[in-house]
Structures are given as C-alpha cells and as structure tokens.
Short mmCIF file of C-alpha atoms in Angstrom, two decimals:
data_model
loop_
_atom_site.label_atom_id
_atom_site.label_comp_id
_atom_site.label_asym_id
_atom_site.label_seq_id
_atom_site.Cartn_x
_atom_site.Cartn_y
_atom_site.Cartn_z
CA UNK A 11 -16.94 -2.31 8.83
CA UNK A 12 -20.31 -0.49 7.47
CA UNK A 13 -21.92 2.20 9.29
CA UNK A 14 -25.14 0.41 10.78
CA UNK A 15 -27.39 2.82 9.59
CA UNK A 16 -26.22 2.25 5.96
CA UNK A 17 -27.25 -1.25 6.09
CA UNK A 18 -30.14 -0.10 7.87
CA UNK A 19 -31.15 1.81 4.94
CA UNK A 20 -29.98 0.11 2.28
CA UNK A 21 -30.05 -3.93 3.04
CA UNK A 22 -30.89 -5.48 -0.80
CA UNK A 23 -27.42 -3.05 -1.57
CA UNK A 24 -25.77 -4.46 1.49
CA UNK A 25 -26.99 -7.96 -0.22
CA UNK A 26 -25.95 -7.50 -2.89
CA UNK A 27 -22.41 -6.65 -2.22
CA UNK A 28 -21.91 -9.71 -0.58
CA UNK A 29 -23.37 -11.98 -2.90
CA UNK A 30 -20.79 -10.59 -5.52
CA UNK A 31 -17.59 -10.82 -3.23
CA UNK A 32 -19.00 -14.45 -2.90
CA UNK A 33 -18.89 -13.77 1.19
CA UNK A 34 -21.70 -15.66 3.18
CA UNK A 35 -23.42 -13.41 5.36
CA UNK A 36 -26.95 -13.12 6.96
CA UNK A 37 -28.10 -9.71 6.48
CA UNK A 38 -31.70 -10.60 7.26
CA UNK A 39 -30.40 -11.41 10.96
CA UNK A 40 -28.14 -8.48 11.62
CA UNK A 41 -31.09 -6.54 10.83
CA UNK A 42 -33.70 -8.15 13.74
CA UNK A 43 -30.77 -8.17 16.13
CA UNK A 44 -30.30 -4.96 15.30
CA UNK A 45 -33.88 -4.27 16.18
CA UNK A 46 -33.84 -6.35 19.49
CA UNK A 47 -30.86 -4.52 20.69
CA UNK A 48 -32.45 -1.27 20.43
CA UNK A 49 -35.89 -2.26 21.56
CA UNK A 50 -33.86 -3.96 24.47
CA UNK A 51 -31.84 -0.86 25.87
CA UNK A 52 -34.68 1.34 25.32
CA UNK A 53 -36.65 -1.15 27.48
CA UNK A 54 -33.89 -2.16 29.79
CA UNK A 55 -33.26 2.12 30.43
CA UNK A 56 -36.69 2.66 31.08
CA UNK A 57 -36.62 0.24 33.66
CA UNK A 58 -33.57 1.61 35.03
CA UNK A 59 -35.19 4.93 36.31
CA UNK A 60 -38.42 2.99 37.68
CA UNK A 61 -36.56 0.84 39.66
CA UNK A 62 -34.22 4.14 40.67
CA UNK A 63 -37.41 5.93 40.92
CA UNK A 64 -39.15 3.47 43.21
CA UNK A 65 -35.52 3.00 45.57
CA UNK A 66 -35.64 7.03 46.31
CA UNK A 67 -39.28 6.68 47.62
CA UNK A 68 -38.40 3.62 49.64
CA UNK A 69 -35.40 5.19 51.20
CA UNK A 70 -35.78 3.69 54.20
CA UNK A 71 -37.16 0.37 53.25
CA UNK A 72 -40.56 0.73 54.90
CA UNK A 73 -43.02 -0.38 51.81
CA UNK A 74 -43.22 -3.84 51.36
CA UNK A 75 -44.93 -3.14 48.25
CA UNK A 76 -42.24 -0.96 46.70
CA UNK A 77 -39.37 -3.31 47.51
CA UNK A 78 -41.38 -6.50 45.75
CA UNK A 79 -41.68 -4.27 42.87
CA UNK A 80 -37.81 -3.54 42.80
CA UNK A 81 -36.91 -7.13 42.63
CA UNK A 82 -39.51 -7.95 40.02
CA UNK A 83 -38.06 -4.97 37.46
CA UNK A 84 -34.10 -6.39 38.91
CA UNK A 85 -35.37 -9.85 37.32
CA UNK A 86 -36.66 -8.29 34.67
CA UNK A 87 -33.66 -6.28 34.18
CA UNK A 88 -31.28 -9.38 34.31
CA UNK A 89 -33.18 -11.26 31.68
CA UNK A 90 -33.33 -8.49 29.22
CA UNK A 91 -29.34 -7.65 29.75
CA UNK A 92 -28.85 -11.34 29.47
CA UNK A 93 -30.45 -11.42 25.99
CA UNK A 94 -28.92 -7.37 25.27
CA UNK A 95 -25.58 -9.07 25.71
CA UNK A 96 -26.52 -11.85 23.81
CA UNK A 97 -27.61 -10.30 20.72
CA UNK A 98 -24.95 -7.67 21.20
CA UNK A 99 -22.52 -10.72 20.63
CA UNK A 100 -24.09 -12.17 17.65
CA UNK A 101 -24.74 -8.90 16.05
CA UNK A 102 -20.76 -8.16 16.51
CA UNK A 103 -19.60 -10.87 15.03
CA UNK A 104 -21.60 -10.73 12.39
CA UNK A 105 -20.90 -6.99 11.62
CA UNK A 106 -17.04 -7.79 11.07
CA UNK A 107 -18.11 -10.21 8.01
CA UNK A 108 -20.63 -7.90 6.54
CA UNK A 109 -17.69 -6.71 3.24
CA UNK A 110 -17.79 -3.42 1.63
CA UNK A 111 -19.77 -2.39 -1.28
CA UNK A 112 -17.21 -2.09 -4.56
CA UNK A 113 -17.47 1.10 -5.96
CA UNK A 114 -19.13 2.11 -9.23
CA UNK A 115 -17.93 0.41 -12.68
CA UNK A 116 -16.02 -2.66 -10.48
CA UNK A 117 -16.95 -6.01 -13.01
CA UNK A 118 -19.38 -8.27 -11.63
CA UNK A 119 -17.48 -11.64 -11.53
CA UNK A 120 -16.17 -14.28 -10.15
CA UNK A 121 -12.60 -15.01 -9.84
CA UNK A 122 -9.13 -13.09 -11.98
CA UNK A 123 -10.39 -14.62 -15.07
CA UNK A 124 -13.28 -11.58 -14.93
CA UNK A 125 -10.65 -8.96 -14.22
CA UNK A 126 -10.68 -6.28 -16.65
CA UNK A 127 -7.59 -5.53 -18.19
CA UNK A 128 -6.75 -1.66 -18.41
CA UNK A 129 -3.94 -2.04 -20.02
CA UNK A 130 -0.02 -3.17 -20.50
CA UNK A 131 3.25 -1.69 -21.47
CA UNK A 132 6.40 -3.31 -22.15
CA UNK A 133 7.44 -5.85 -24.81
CA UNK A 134 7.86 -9.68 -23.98
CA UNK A 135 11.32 -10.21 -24.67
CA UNK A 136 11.86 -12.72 -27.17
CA UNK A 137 15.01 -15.05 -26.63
CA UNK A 138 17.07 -16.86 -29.47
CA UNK A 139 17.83 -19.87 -27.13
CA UNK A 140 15.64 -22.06 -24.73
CA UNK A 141 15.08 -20.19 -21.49
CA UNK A 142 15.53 -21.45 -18.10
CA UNK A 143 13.01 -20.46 -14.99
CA UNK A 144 13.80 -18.99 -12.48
CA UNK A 145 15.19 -21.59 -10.25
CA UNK A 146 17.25 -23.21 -12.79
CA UNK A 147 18.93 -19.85 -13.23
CA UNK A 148 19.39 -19.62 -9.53
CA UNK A 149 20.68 -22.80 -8.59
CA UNK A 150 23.40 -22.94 -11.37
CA UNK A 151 23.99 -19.24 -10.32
CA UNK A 152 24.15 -20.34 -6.42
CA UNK A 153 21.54 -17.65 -5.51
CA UNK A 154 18.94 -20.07 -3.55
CA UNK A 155 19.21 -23.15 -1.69
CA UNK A 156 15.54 -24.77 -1.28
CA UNK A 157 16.57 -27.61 -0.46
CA UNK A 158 18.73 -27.00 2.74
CA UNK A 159 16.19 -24.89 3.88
CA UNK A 160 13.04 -27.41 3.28
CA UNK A 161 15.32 -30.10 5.52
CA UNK A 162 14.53 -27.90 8.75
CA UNK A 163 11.81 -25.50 7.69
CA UNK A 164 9.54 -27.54 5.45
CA UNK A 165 7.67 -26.68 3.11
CA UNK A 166 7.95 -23.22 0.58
CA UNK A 167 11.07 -22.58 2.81
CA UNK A 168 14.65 -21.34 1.01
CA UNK A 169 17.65 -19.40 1.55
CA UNK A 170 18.68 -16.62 -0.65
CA UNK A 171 22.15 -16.20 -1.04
CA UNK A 172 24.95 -14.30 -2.83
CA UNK A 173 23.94 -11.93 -5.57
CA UNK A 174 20.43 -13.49 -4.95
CA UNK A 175 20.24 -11.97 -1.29
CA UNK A 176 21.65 -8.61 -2.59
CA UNK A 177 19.63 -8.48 -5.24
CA UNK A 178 16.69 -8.41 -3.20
CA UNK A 179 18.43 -5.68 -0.58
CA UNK A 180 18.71 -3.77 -4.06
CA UNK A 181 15.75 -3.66 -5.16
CA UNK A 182 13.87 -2.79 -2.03
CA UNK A 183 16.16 -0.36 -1.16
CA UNK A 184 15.83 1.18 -4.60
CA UNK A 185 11.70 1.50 -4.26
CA UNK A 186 12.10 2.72 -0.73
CA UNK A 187 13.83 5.58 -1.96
CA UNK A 188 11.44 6.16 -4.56
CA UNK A 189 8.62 6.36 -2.48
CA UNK A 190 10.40 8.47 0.21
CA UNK A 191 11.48 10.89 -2.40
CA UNK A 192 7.33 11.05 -3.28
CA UNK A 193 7.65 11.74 0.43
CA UNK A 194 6.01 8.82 2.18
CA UNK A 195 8.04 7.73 5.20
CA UNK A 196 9.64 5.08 5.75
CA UNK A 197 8.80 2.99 8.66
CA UNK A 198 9.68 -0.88 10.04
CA UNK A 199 7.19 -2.24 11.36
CA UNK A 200 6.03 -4.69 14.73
CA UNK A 201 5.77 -7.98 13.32
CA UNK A 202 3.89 -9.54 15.78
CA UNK A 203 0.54 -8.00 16.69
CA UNK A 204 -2.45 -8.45 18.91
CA UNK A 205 -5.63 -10.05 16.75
CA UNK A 206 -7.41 -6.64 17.79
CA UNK A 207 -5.27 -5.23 14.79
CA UNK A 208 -5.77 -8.07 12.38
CA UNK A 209 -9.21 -7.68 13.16
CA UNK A 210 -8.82 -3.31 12.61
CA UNK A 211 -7.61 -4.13 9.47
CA UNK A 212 -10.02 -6.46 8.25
CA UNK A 213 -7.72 -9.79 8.30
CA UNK A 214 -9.74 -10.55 10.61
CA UNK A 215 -12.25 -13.29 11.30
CA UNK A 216 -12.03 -14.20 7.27
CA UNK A 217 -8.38 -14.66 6.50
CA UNK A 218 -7.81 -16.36 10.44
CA UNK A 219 -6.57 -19.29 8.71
CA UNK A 220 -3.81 -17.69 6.53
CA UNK A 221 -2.32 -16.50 9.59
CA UNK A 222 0.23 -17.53 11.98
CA UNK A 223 -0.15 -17.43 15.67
CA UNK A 224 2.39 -17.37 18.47
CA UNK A 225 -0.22 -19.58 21.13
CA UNK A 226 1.54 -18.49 24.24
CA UNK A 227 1.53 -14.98 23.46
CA UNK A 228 -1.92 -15.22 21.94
CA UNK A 229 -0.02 -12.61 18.87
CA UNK A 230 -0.14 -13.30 15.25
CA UNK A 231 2.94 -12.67 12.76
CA UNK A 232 2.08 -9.96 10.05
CA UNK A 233 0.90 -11.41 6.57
CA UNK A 234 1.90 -7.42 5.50
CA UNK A 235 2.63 -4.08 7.04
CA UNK A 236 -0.51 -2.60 6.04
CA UNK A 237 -1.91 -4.47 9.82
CA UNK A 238 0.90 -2.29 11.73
CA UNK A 239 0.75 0.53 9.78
CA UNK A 240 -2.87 1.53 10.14
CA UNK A 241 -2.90 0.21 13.40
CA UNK A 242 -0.54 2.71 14.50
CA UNK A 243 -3.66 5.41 14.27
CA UNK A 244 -5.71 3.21 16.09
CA UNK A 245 -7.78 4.76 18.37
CA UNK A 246 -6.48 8.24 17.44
CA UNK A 247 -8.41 11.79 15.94
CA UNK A 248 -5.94 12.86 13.68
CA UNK A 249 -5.59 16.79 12.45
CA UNK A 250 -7.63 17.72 9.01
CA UNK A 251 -4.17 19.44 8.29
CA UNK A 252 -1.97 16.28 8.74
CA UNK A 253 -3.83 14.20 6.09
CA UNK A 254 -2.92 12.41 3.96
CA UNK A 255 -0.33 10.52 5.61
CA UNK A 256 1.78 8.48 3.35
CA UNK A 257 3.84 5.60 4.84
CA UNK A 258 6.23 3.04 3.16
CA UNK A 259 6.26 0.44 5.60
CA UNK A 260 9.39 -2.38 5.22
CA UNK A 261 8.62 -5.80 6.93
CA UNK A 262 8.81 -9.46 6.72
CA UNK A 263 5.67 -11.09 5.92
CA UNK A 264 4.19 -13.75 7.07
CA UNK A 265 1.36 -16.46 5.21
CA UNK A 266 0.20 -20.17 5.88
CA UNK A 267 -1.25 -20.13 2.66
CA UNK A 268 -3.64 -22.28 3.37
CA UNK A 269 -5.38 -23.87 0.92
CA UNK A 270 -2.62 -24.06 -1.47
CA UNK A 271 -1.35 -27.39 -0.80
CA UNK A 272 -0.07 -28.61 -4.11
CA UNK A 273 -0.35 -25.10 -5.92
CA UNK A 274 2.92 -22.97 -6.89
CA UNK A 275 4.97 -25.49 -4.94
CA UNK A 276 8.37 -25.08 -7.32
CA UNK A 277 10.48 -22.00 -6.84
CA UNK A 278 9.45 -18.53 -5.40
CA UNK A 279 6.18 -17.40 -6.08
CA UNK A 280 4.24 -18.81 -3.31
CA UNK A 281 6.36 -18.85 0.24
CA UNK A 282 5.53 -19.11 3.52
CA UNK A 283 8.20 -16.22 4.99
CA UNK A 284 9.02 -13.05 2.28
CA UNK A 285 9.66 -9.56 2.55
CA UNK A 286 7.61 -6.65 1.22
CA UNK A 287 7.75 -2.90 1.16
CA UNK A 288 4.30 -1.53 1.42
CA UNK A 289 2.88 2.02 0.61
CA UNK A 290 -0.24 2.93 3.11
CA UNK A 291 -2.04 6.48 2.81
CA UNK A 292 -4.63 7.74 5.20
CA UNK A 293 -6.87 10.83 3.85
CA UNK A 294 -9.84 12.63 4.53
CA UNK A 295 -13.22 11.20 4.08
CA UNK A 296 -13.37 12.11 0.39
CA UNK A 297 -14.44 10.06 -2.34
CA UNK A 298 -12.99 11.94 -5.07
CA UNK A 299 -9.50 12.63 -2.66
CA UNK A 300 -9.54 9.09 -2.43
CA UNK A 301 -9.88 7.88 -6.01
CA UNK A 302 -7.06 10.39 -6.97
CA UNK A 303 -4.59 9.31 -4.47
CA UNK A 304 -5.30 5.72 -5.52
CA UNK A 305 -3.77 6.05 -9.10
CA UNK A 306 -1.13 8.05 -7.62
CA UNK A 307 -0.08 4.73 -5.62
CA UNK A 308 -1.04 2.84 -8.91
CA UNK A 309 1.09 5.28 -10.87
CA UNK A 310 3.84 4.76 -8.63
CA UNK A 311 4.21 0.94 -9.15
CA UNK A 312 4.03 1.45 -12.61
CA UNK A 313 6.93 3.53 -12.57
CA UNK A 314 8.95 1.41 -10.80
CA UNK A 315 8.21 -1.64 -12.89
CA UNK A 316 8.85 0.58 -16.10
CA UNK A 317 12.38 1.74 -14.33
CA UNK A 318 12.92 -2.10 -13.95
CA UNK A 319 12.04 -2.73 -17.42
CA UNK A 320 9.75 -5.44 -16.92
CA UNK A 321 6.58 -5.81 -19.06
CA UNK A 322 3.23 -5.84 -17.22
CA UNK A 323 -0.23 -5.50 -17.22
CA UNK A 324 -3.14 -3.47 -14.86
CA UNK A 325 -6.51 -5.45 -14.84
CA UNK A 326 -9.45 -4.22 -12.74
CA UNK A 327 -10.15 -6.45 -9.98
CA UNK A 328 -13.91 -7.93 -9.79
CA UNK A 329 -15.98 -8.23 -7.22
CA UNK A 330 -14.87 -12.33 -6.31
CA UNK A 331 -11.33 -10.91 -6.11
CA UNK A 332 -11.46 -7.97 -4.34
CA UNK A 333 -11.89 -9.13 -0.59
CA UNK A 334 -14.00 -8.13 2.09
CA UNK A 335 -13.04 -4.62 2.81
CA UNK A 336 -12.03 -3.11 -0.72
CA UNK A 337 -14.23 -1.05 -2.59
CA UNK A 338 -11.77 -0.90 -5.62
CA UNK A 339 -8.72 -2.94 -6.37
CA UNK A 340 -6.40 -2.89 -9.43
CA UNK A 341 -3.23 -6.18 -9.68
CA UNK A 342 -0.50 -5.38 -11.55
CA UNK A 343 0.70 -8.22 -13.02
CA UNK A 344 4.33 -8.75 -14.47
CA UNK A 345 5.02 -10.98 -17.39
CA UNK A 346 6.89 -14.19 -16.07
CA UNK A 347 8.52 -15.98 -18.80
CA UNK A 348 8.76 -19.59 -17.07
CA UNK A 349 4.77 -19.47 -16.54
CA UNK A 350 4.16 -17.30 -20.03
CA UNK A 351 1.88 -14.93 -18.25
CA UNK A 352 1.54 -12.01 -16.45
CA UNK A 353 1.26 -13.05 -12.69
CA UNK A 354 0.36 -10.47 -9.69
CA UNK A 355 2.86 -9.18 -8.09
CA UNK A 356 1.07 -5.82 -6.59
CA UNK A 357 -2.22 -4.99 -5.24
CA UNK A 358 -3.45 -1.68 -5.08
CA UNK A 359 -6.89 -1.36 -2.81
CA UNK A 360 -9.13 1.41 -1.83
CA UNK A 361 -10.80 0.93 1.37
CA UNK A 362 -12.96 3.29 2.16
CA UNK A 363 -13.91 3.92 5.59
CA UNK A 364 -13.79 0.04 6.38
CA UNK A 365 -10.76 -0.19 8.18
CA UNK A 366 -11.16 3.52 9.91
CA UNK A 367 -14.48 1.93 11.50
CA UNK A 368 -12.42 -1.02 12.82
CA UNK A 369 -9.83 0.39 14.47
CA UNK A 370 -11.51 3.31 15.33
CA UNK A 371 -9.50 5.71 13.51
CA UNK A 372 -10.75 9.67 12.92
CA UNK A 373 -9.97 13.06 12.28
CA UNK A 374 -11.31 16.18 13.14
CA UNK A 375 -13.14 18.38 10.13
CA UNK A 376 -12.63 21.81 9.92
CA UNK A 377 -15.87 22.34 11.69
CA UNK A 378 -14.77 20.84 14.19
CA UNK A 379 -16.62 17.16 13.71
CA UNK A 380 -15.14 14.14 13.57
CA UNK A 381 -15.20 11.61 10.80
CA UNK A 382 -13.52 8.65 9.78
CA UNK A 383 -10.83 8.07 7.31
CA UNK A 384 -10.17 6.73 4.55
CA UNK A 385 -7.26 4.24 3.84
CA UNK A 386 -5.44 3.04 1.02
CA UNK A 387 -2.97 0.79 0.20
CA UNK A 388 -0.47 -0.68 -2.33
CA UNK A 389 2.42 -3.00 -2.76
CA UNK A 390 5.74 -1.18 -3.47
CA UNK A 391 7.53 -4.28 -4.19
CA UNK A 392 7.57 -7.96 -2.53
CA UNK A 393 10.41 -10.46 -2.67
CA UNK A 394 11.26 -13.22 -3.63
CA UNK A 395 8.27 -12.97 -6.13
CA UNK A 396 9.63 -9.99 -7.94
CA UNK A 397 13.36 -11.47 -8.26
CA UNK A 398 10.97 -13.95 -10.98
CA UNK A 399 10.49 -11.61 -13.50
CA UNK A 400 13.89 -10.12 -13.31
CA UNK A 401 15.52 -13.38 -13.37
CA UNK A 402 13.66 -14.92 -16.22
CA UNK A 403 13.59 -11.35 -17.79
CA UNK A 404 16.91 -10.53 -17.62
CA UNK A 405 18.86 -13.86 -18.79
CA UNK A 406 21.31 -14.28 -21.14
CA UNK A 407 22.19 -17.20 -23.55
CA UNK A 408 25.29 -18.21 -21.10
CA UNK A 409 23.16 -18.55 -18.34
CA UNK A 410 24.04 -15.43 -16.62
CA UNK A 411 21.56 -12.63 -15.57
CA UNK A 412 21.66 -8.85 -16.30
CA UNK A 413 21.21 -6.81 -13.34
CA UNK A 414 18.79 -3.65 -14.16
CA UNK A 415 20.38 -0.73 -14.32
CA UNK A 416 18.66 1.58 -11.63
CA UNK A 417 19.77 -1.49 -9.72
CA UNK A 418 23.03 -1.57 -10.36
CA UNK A 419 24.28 1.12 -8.28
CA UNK A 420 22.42 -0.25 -4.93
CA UNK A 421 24.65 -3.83 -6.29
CA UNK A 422 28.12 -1.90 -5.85
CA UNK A 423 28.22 -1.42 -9.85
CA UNK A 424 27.83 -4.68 -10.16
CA UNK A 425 26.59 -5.28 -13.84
CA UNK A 426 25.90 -9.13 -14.46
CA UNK A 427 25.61 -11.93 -11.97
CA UNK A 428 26.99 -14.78 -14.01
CA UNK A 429 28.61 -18.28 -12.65
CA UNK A 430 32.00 -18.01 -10.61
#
C-alpha cells in the first residue's frame, strides 16, 4: 500500500505506475474521495463540539430553541457519517489495488518476453542420444504416479515416490541448510491463514482467484510462506537493532492456477499442491540497505543452482511482470531440456514499504520514531518444478539419472537412481 500523501503529491507518477504493471485503477477517484473524507471529518468534528457545546448550556433541557438546534446538527451529523463511512469504504478498497511504483532502470514492458536478461552461467549439456522429459524419465524410473493421483484428486495432482520423494527431501533439506548457515532461520509455517494476511501481503484482492478457501472456516491455504512469514510481524514495532531479520520459511503451497486451463498440463511444472522453501528479510527503511540485501538473496539462489550444476539465466523483470506490490523483481530461470528453454523457477522481489503498510508492520528509529519496513523476498527452491531440470539435466543414455553431488549425501550416498 502507498502512503496517501505520496499519491497525493505525485498522482500522474502514481498513474503511471499502474498503467505499466497493466493494473486498472482509478486514481482520479481516490483522489476526490480522498478530499471528501477530509472535508467530511473536519466538518463532521466541528459539528461535534457545537452540538456538545449547545448540550452543556442546555443542561437542564429548558431552551426549546437549543434542543431543536441539537437535533438539526444530530441529522446533520448522521448524513455526513453516512457518506464519511461511505467514501471511507470506497477509498479502502481502492487503496489496496493502487500497485507500487518499480524502481529506477525496471524495463517498461509488457509481459517476460520484455525481461531483460542480466546474464547466464552454465553450459547446456549436450547429449549423444535422444533425451527423454522429465516424466518419461520418472515413470520408467517409478518416481511419480499422475495418474493414480488424477483418479481422486483431479487435475495437476501426482504422487512422488521412491528416489523421486527423496530427492525432493534432499534437495530442500540441502538449501535449508544453506540458508541457515547464511543465518536465516528456519521456520514452518501456518498454512491456513485469515484473508487479513493475504490481504497484508498484497495477495490480496488481485490474486483472490488463485487462492484456495476453506468456506466454513472463512481461511485460505498459503500459495507461499512469504503470507505467514511477514504476517508474523503484523501489527508489531520491531527494534532498529533486530533488523534485518532473515527467515527461511518451509511450507506446502497452495495455487488454483486459475487461468491456466490447458497450459503446462503434462508433468510437473504447473501443480495445484507443491512445496517450497522461501527466504523472507525484513530491514530498515533504507533504499540502498534494501537494494544490497536483494542481490544477497539473488546471490544466494545463484549459488545454489551453480552447486546443483544446472545452467540458468537472471532476466530483469518488467513492469507487466512484476505484480502489484514489487518495486524490483529479478526470475531466475533454469534451462529445461524437454521445453529447450530456461523456465522460472525463482523469484526474487523487493517490496518496499508495500507490505509493511498492510500489515502494519514498524520499527522504532534510533530517534526514537517509528517507520515502516521494508520486505524482501526470494525463492530458495520449489518442488516438484526444480526436480525438472535435474531430471532432464542429469540423464544418462540408459535411462538412469545422476544424482548431484552436494545431494548425494542428504540421498544416503546414493549416487544414481537408475531402474530396479
């Protein structure tokens, strides 16, 4: 959420920003309810101490006069904290759709085909025989069952099984120890939450539709542990001295992915149910703070993918991909041999103050203000998407699979995964 009195000042900037995120919002009207709300409670508190004015002269109810002109400013009252509440309303709910503006040098564009790419590392592997994808290589390695799974859970639904289930254990145990040995902690997170968090985090009112809901409880199931994770501070005035906090937050994930009917709808890069290990990092309410701890989280994905071996690529997100709260967002996006291209598989975002203002999130300066934080945030690893890459990555002629080596001691030693 912006600060009011940044739109206030700068609306064409405000504008502008969301015409390049391609979000639909009427800036024009925030700004007149804006107005009417404080023309209204200045009005509505003036009338207030008349009408508590005139009551202390008419103490004992004696003046006719006096008590007609209570209930004409009580009328008057009512109507204008009718419309007050009205406006207030309207003017909320279109606050929580008013997006970020990206920072300085984010591309102007529309969707990942105007992403800027930084840069890549790794070499595509070139194989002397045909290869298989990724679910050809699991089913003949009995490491998923889709179709088991679709018979009672539909859609994008599978079992992982086998080396394919340890494999996954592996390698998000492996980057959870990473990151806790760059000393975030680890944390498992609520996967249910009230929509007052979606809604802290931004998820919330665009993104309503990608989410599951539990109707009876009136919760939602987590599409990532970034909503429980900064949630956690909600409502809170941290210490200057505690920040930044750094958490590595393990959870299942939940996503309708709606809107994807018919896309991605063979093997394991677009599922309904996956797990994820997520790095989060609250700081002080410093740009340049900020930017630096956001290539450290981009820094530390890179490792891990170069410890893994895999080939990938960092592109600079434009302004159509980088969502409603982000000011700055880089996708790192490993090379996938079945689809021969590099395909996201992490997200790292700066968010600014946007989420701080949501949930109401601050920390007290050492002058003793308060301010709002910043957040950031960054995939460590999610699976089954990244079990893709090392799959098709990793294959031999015989049909077997390599297991990576900083894996291997997470897989009891195990060095292959080939058929029984």
């Amino acid at each position: 959420m912006l600060d009011i009195n940044f739109i206030r000042n700068n609306p064409e900037t405000v504008k502008q920003a969301a015409k390049n995120k391609l979000i639909g919002v009427d800036i024009d009207r925030l700004l007149i309810l804006d107005a009417e709300i404080r023309k209204n409670s200045a009005d509505i508190d003036l009338l207030r101490n008349e009408r508590n004015s005139l009551s202390k002269l008419n103490k004992g109810g004696n003046s006719e006069e006096i008590t007609e002109k209570v209930k004409k400013i009580k009328q008057v009252l009512f109507e204008k904290e009718t419309c007050l509440e009205n406006s207030r309303k309207e003017f909320n709910q279109l606050m929580l759709i008013v997006p970020s503006v990206p920072a300085p040098g984010v591309p102007i564009g529309k969707d990942e085909s105007d992403n800027v790419e930084i840069r890549r590392w790794g070499d595509i592997p070139k194989f002397d025989f045909e290869p298989k994808d990724h679910m050809e290589l699991a089913e003949s390695l009995d490491l998923i069952d889709v179709p088991r799974a679709v018979k009672f859970a539909g859609s994008r639904a599978y079992f992982l099984k086998n080396e394919g289930m340890l494999l996954e254990l592996a390698v998000c145990r492996y980057v959870l120890d990473k990151l806790v040995s760059k000393n975030f902690v680890p944390m498992s997170v609520p996967f249910m939450v009230k929509d007052t968090a979606m809604q802290g985090t931004g998820y919330f009112p665009i993104g309503y539709d990608q989410s599951y809901k539990l109707q009876e409880d009136n919760l939602f199931l987590i599409g990532t542990s970034e909503v429980s994770l900064i949630s956690y501070h909600q409502n809170e005035i941290l210490d200057y001295s505690d920040l930044p906090k750094k958490y590595a937050g393990y959870s299942t994930c939940f996503r309708r992915e709606a809107g994807a009917a018919g896309k991605d709808t063979r093997g394991l890069y677009r599922v309904h149910q996956f797990q994820k290990i997520e790095q989060i990092i609250i700081c002080r309410n410093d740009v340049k703070e900020a930017e630096e701890l956001h290539y450290q989280i981009l820094n530390n994905v890179e490792e891990i993918l170069q410890s893994l071996k895999l080939p990938y690529r960092v592109a600079l997100a434009c302004t159509g991909e980088i969502g409603i709260g982000q000011i700055r967002k880089h996708e790192v996006e490993t090379w996938m041999p079945s689809r021969q291209n590099y395909c996201e598989t992490h997200s790292c975002s700066t968010m600014g103050d946007f989420q701080a203002r949501r949930s109401n999130i601050k920390y007290r300066d050492t002058d003793g203000s308060t301010k709002f934080v910043f957040t950031l945030n960054n995939t460590g690893i999610a699976s089954p998407r990244i079990l893709i890459p090392i799959l098709e990555n990793y294959q031999q002629k015989d049909g077997s699979v390599l297991i990576p080596d900083v894996l291997q001691p997470y897989m009891n030693g195990q060095k292959i995964i080939s058929t029984k």
